[in-house]
Short mmCIF file of C-alpha atoms in Angstrom, two decimals:
data_model
loop_
_atom_site.label_atom_id
_atom_site.label_comp_id
_atom_site.label_asym_id
_atom_site.label_seq_id
_atom_site.Cartn_x
_atom_site.Cartn_y
_atom_site.Cartn_z
CA MET R 14 -42.35 52.57 -42.11
CA SER R 15 -44.08 49.58 -40.29
CA ALA R 16 -41.75 47.56 -42.27
CA GLN R 17 -38.70 49.13 -41.16
CA LEU R 18 -40.19 48.70 -37.60
CA VAL R 19 -40.77 45.16 -37.69
CA ALA R 20 -37.37 44.64 -39.27
CA PRO R 21 -35.39 46.02 -35.96
CA GLN R 22 -37.83 44.01 -33.64
CA ALA R 23 -37.20 40.65 -35.60
CA ALA R 24 -33.56 41.00 -35.33
CA SER R 25 -33.58 41.94 -31.89
CA ALA R 26 -35.70 39.00 -31.03
CA ASP R 27 -32.91 36.85 -32.91
CA VAL R 28 -30.07 38.00 -30.50
CA ARG R 29 -32.11 37.60 -27.31
CA PRO R 30 -30.08 35.85 -24.79
CA ALA R 31 -31.44 32.24 -24.39
CA GLY R 32 -34.04 31.57 -21.69
CA PRO R 33 -33.74 29.66 -18.52
CA VAL R 34 -35.41 26.71 -19.77
CA ARG R 35 -33.19 26.34 -22.94
CA VAL R 36 -29.79 26.96 -20.85
CA LEU R 37 -31.01 24.49 -18.59
CA LEU R 38 -31.77 21.65 -21.62
CA THR R 39 -28.34 22.53 -22.81
CA ARG R 40 -26.60 22.10 -19.44
CA ILE R 41 -28.45 18.63 -19.07
CA VAL R 42 -27.64 17.42 -22.39
CA ALA R 43 -23.71 18.63 -22.00
CA MET R 44 -23.38 16.76 -18.80
CA CYS R 45 -25.09 13.57 -20.51
CA LEU R 46 -22.53 13.46 -22.92
CA VAL R 47 -19.69 13.92 -20.81
CA GLU R 48 -20.85 10.93 -18.62
CA LEU R 49 -21.18 8.83 -21.91
CA GLN R 50 -17.69 10.25 -22.90
CA LYS R 51 -15.96 8.56 -19.64
CA LEU R 52 -18.13 5.65 -20.22
CA ARG R 53 -16.48 5.24 -23.28
CA ARG R 54 -12.83 5.64 -22.41
CA ASP R 55 -13.22 3.43 -19.23
CA ARG R 56 -15.50 0.53 -20.30
CA THR R 57 -14.14 -1.46 -17.46
CA GLU R 58 -16.47 0.52 -15.11
CA VAL R 59 -19.48 -1.08 -16.45
CA VAL R 60 -18.46 -4.71 -16.10
CA THR R 61 -17.09 -4.24 -12.65
CA ARG R 62 -20.39 -2.39 -11.30
CA ALA R 63 -22.39 -5.73 -12.85
CA ILE R 64 -20.60 -8.19 -10.63
CA GLN R 65 -22.87 -7.12 -7.49
CA PRO R 66 -26.01 -6.86 -9.19
CA ALA R 67 -25.06 -10.26 -10.72
CA LEU R 68 -24.10 -12.02 -7.67
CA TRP R 69 -27.69 -10.74 -6.28
CA LEU R 70 -29.50 -12.50 -8.97
CA ILE R 71 -27.54 -15.62 -9.60
CA ILE R 72 -26.72 -16.62 -6.13
CA PHE R 73 -29.38 -15.11 -3.62
CA GLY R 74 -32.03 -14.94 -6.29
CA GLN R 75 -31.80 -18.62 -7.48
CA THR R 76 -31.08 -19.65 -4.19
CA PHE R 77 -34.60 -18.28 -2.59
CA THR R 78 -36.19 -19.19 -5.64
CA HIS R 79 -35.88 -22.70 -4.78
CA LEU R 80 -36.46 -22.37 -1.03
CA ARG R 81 -39.77 -20.70 -1.47
CA ALA R 82 -39.09 -18.98 1.51
CA ILE R 83 -40.63 -15.64 0.60
CA PRO R 84 -44.26 -15.12 -0.35
CA THR R 85 -44.37 -13.39 -3.92
CA GLY R 86 -48.03 -14.45 -5.12
CA GLY R 87 -47.21 -16.96 -7.30
CA ILE R 88 -44.04 -15.14 -9.18
CA PRO R 89 -40.82 -17.08 -9.02
CA TYR R 90 -38.72 -14.94 -6.44
CA LEU R 91 -36.25 -14.60 -9.30
CA ASP R 92 -38.64 -12.40 -11.14
CA PHE R 93 -39.70 -10.67 -8.28
CA LEU R 94 -36.38 -10.00 -7.16
CA ALA R 95 -34.89 -8.85 -10.77
CA PRO R 96 -36.53 -5.34 -10.55
CA GLY R 97 -35.37 -4.60 -7.38
CA ILE R 98 -31.84 -5.36 -7.92
CA LEU R 99 -32.04 -3.25 -11.19
CA ALA R 100 -33.47 -0.39 -8.80
CA GLN R 101 -30.11 -1.39 -6.46
CA SER R 102 -27.53 -1.05 -9.03
CA ALA R 103 -29.24 2.59 -10.02
CA LEU R 104 -29.04 3.46 -6.63
CA PHE R 105 -25.27 2.31 -6.16
CA VAL R 106 -24.26 4.39 -9.15
CA SER R 107 -25.80 7.48 -7.85
CA ILE R 108 -25.27 7.55 -4.70
CA PHE R 109 -21.51 8.80 -4.83
CA TYR R 110 -21.91 11.49 -7.11
CA GLY R 111 -21.31 13.73 -4.03
CA ILE R 112 -17.75 12.14 -4.10
CA HIS R 113 -17.51 13.30 -7.90
CA ILE R 114 -18.66 17.09 -7.31
CA ILE R 115 -16.24 17.31 -4.04
CA TRP R 116 -13.19 15.94 -6.55
CA GLU R 117 -14.50 18.66 -8.97
CA ARG R 118 -14.33 21.30 -6.18
CA ASP R 119 -10.86 20.51 -4.96
CA ALA R 120 -9.89 20.71 -8.42
CA GLY R 121 -11.28 24.04 -9.32
CA VAL R 122 -13.83 22.95 -11.80
CA LEU R 123 -16.75 23.71 -9.74
CA ALA R 124 -15.64 27.18 -9.15
CA LYS R 125 -15.59 27.77 -12.90
CA LEU R 126 -18.84 26.36 -13.08
CA MET R 127 -20.12 28.38 -10.56
CA VAL R 128 -18.83 31.61 -11.88
CA THR R 129 -20.66 31.19 -15.45
CA PRO R 130 -24.18 32.62 -16.09
CA THR R 131 -25.46 29.09 -15.58
CA PRO R 132 -28.24 28.62 -12.92
CA ARG R 133 -27.05 26.31 -10.28
CA ALA R 134 -30.24 24.31 -10.78
CA ALA R 135 -29.09 23.63 -14.37
CA LEU R 136 -26.06 22.23 -13.08
CA VAL R 137 -27.36 20.24 -10.13
CA THR R 138 -30.07 18.44 -13.06
CA GLY R 139 -27.41 18.25 -15.59
CA LYS R 140 -25.45 15.94 -12.84
CA ALA R 141 -28.48 14.36 -11.69
CA PHE R 142 -29.69 13.13 -15.26
CA ALA R 143 -26.16 12.48 -15.91
CA ALA R 144 -26.50 9.79 -13.25
CA GLY R 145 -29.38 8.56 -14.99
CA VAL R 146 -27.58 8.01 -18.48
CA ARG R 147 -24.81 5.73 -16.10
CA ALA R 148 -27.62 3.95 -14.50
CA LEU R 149 -29.27 3.32 -17.68
CA VAL R 150 -26.40 1.90 -19.31
CA GLN R 151 -25.74 -0.40 -15.87
CA ALA R 152 -29.65 -1.37 -16.58
CA VAL R 153 -28.84 -2.78 -20.05
CA VAL R 154 -26.28 -5.08 -18.13
CA VAL R 155 -28.63 -6.43 -15.39
CA ILE R 156 -31.66 -6.67 -17.82
CA VAL R 157 -29.77 -8.76 -20.19
CA LEU R 158 -27.99 -11.31 -17.23
CA ALA R 159 -31.75 -11.39 -15.58
CA ALA R 160 -32.98 -12.64 -19.24
CA VAL R 161 -30.34 -15.30 -19.57
CA LEU R 162 -31.53 -16.56 -16.21
CA GLY R 163 -34.88 -16.73 -17.66
CA VAL R 164 -36.96 -13.90 -15.92
CA ALA R 165 -39.81 -13.47 -17.71
CA LEU R 166 -39.22 -9.39 -18.54
CA THR R 167 -41.76 -7.74 -20.91
CA THR R 168 -40.61 -6.92 -24.47
CA ASN R 169 -43.49 -4.08 -24.94
CA PRO R 170 -41.42 -0.71 -26.07
CA LEU R 171 -43.52 1.38 -24.45
CA LYS R 172 -43.03 -0.14 -20.80
CA LEU R 173 -39.27 -0.18 -21.75
CA LEU R 174 -39.31 3.18 -22.24
CA GLY R 175 -41.22 3.66 -19.05
CA THR R 176 -38.69 1.42 -17.47
CA ALA R 177 -36.10 3.68 -18.36
CA LEU R 178 -37.99 7.08 -17.56
CA VAL R 179 -38.56 5.43 -13.59
CA LEU R 180 -34.72 4.63 -13.43
CA VAL R 181 -33.52 8.06 -14.70
CA LEU R 182 -35.92 9.85 -12.00
CA GLY R 183 -34.83 7.28 -9.21
CA SER R 184 -30.93 7.90 -9.96
CA ALA R 185 -31.55 11.63 -10.40
CA PHE R 186 -33.31 11.61 -6.71
CA PHE R 187 -30.35 9.72 -5.23
CA CYS R 188 -27.75 11.99 -6.80
CA CYS R 189 -29.21 15.05 -5.60
CA LEU R 190 -29.52 13.64 -2.04
CA SER R 191 -25.66 12.48 -2.39
CA ILE R 192 -24.58 16.23 -3.66
CA THR R 193 -26.56 17.44 -0.84
CA LEU R 194 -25.01 15.32 1.54
CA ALA R 195 -21.65 16.46 0.05
CA GLY R 196 -22.76 19.89 0.90
CA LEU R 197 -23.02 19.19 4.41
CA VAL R 198 -19.95 16.92 4.84
CA LEU R 199 -17.45 18.91 2.36
CA LYS R 200 -14.85 16.05 2.55
CA ARG R 201 -14.45 12.81 0.24
CA ASP R 202 -13.44 10.70 2.87
CA ARG R 203 -16.58 11.59 5.04
CA MET R 204 -19.04 11.25 2.21
CA MET R 205 -17.33 7.85 1.27
CA GLY R 206 -18.43 6.54 4.81
CA ILE R 207 -21.88 8.54 4.75
CA GLY R 208 -22.73 6.95 1.28
CA GLN R 209 -21.94 3.50 2.50
CA ALA R 210 -23.72 3.92 5.86
CA ILE R 211 -27.22 4.95 3.70
CA MET R 212 -27.08 3.02 0.78
CA MET R 213 -27.89 -0.55 2.41
CA PRO R 214 -30.56 0.85 4.83
CA LEU R 215 -32.18 2.31 1.88
CA PHE R 216 -31.98 -0.81 0.20
CA PHE R 217 -33.43 -3.10 3.12
CA ALA R 218 -35.93 -0.43 3.87
CA SER R 219 -37.79 -0.85 0.46
CA ASN R 220 -39.65 -3.61 -1.24
CA ALA R 221 -36.81 -4.87 -3.25
CA LEU R 222 -36.08 -7.82 -1.57
CA TYR R 223 -39.67 -8.89 -0.12
CA PRO R 224 -43.26 -7.96 -0.46
CA VAL R 225 -44.23 -5.14 1.96
CA SER R 226 -46.54 -7.81 3.51
CA VAL R 227 -43.88 -9.58 5.14
CA MET R 228 -42.62 -6.39 6.87
CA PRO R 229 -42.84 -5.72 10.53
CA GLY R 230 -44.93 -2.39 11.26
CA TRP R 231 -41.89 0.02 11.89
CA LEU R 232 -40.16 -1.11 8.63
CA ARG R 233 -43.54 -0.66 6.64
CA MET R 234 -43.65 3.22 8.02
CA LEU R 235 -40.04 3.46 6.56
CA ASN R 236 -40.97 1.68 3.23
CA HIS R 237 -43.60 4.25 2.74
CA VAL R 238 -41.46 7.25 2.81
CA ASN R 239 -38.65 5.55 0.80
CA PRO R 240 -38.20 6.48 -2.84
CA LEU R 241 -36.54 3.52 -3.51
CA SER R 242 -39.95 1.31 -2.95
CA TYR R 243 -42.04 3.52 -5.29
CA GLU R 244 -39.14 3.39 -7.83
CA VAL R 245 -39.10 -0.46 -7.35
CA ASP R 246 -42.77 -0.97 -7.43
CA ALA R 247 -42.95 1.02 -10.68
CA LEU R 248 -40.32 -1.04 -12.21
CA ARG R 249 -42.30 -4.49 -11.00
CA GLY R 250 -45.16 -3.26 -12.87
CA LEU R 251 -43.66 -2.54 -15.71
CA LEU R 252 -41.25 -5.34 -16.30
CA ILE R 253 -42.99 -8.24 -14.78
CA GLY R 254 -46.58 -6.92 -14.92
CA THR R 255 -47.34 -7.13 -11.07
CA PRO R 256 -50.35 -4.85 -9.78
CA SER R 257 -48.49 -1.13 -9.08
CA ARG R 258 -49.76 2.28 -8.54
CA LEU R 259 -47.72 3.40 -11.62
CA LEU R 260 -49.18 6.93 -11.69
CA LEU R 261 -48.42 7.60 -7.86
CA ASP R 262 -45.09 5.68 -7.92
CA ILE R 263 -43.90 8.51 -10.86
CA ALA R 264 -45.71 11.37 -9.17
CA VAL R 265 -43.62 10.71 -5.97
CA LEU R 266 -40.44 9.97 -7.80
CA VAL R 267 -41.14 13.39 -9.70
CA GLY R 268 -41.87 15.46 -6.47
CA SER R 269 -38.79 13.74 -4.99
CA VAL R 270 -36.50 14.80 -7.61
CA ALA R 271 -37.75 18.34 -7.61
CA VAL R 272 -37.23 18.91 -3.99
CA ALA R 273 -33.60 17.14 -4.41
CA VAL R 274 -32.78 19.65 -7.04
CA PHE R 275 -33.69 22.53 -4.81
CA ALA R 276 -32.07 21.20 -1.85
CA ALA R 277 -28.75 20.34 -3.68
CA SER R 278 -28.68 23.77 -5.56
CA ALA R 279 -28.51 25.38 -2.21
CA MET R 280 -25.54 23.43 -1.03
CA LEU R 281 -23.68 24.12 -4.03
CA GLY R 282 -22.83 27.55 -2.41
CA ARG R 283 -21.28 25.94 0.62
CA LEU R 284 -19.42 23.78 -1.68
CA THR R 285 -17.18 26.52 -3.07
CA ARG R 286 -16.79 28.64 0.08
#
């Protein structure tokens, strides 16, 4: 009798619906695969997106390395700059994801996704980490270029994995920020203008181009609340071995992503009205 009772219970456990964590992970993997397929179909995007980081490294980096106008504590300025440009390239990839989701809304794709049992947080998280996948592809191009220019980057596999983690977290945050803004403006042309308006302030209000010690007081305050600064600090510590607060940097990025996913999930409903 007990064996007969156990068998139906085991069978019912086998057909139990997938839990929210499994749904979330499945959606993230699916969105990442979609992004990889898009990159495979249009490989020129990687090349065109590499032009701006290349200009920063080749022209700005090498010029200021010879000028020695920015104090970097004995580190060649090009080495100091490379992690900042790496973070910048990931920012530029992810900050326009709001335009993508507005396009999906206009095409009816988002409405179809919203009526599925998939949680909103899973949809947003999938988009966020898909942005991270694109950022990693872009990062390979930037790192190879930096190495060709003579930047002394680490070859430690663990530090390179840490670099990938930091880039994914930073890209996920800015992707969710972009989706949140898209839920506020609702129009692609407005989102394009806002994306361009916030990219450079985020970049210049971080430690990507210059150390915190040379910033004026008001800029230091902005730097302390700018997630891009924590991303750059972690990347410098991992890639070129400068002193960094790695645990704090990652903790801030993880917390920022969690808040951004919540905010972006709340805005999905407004996008589909």
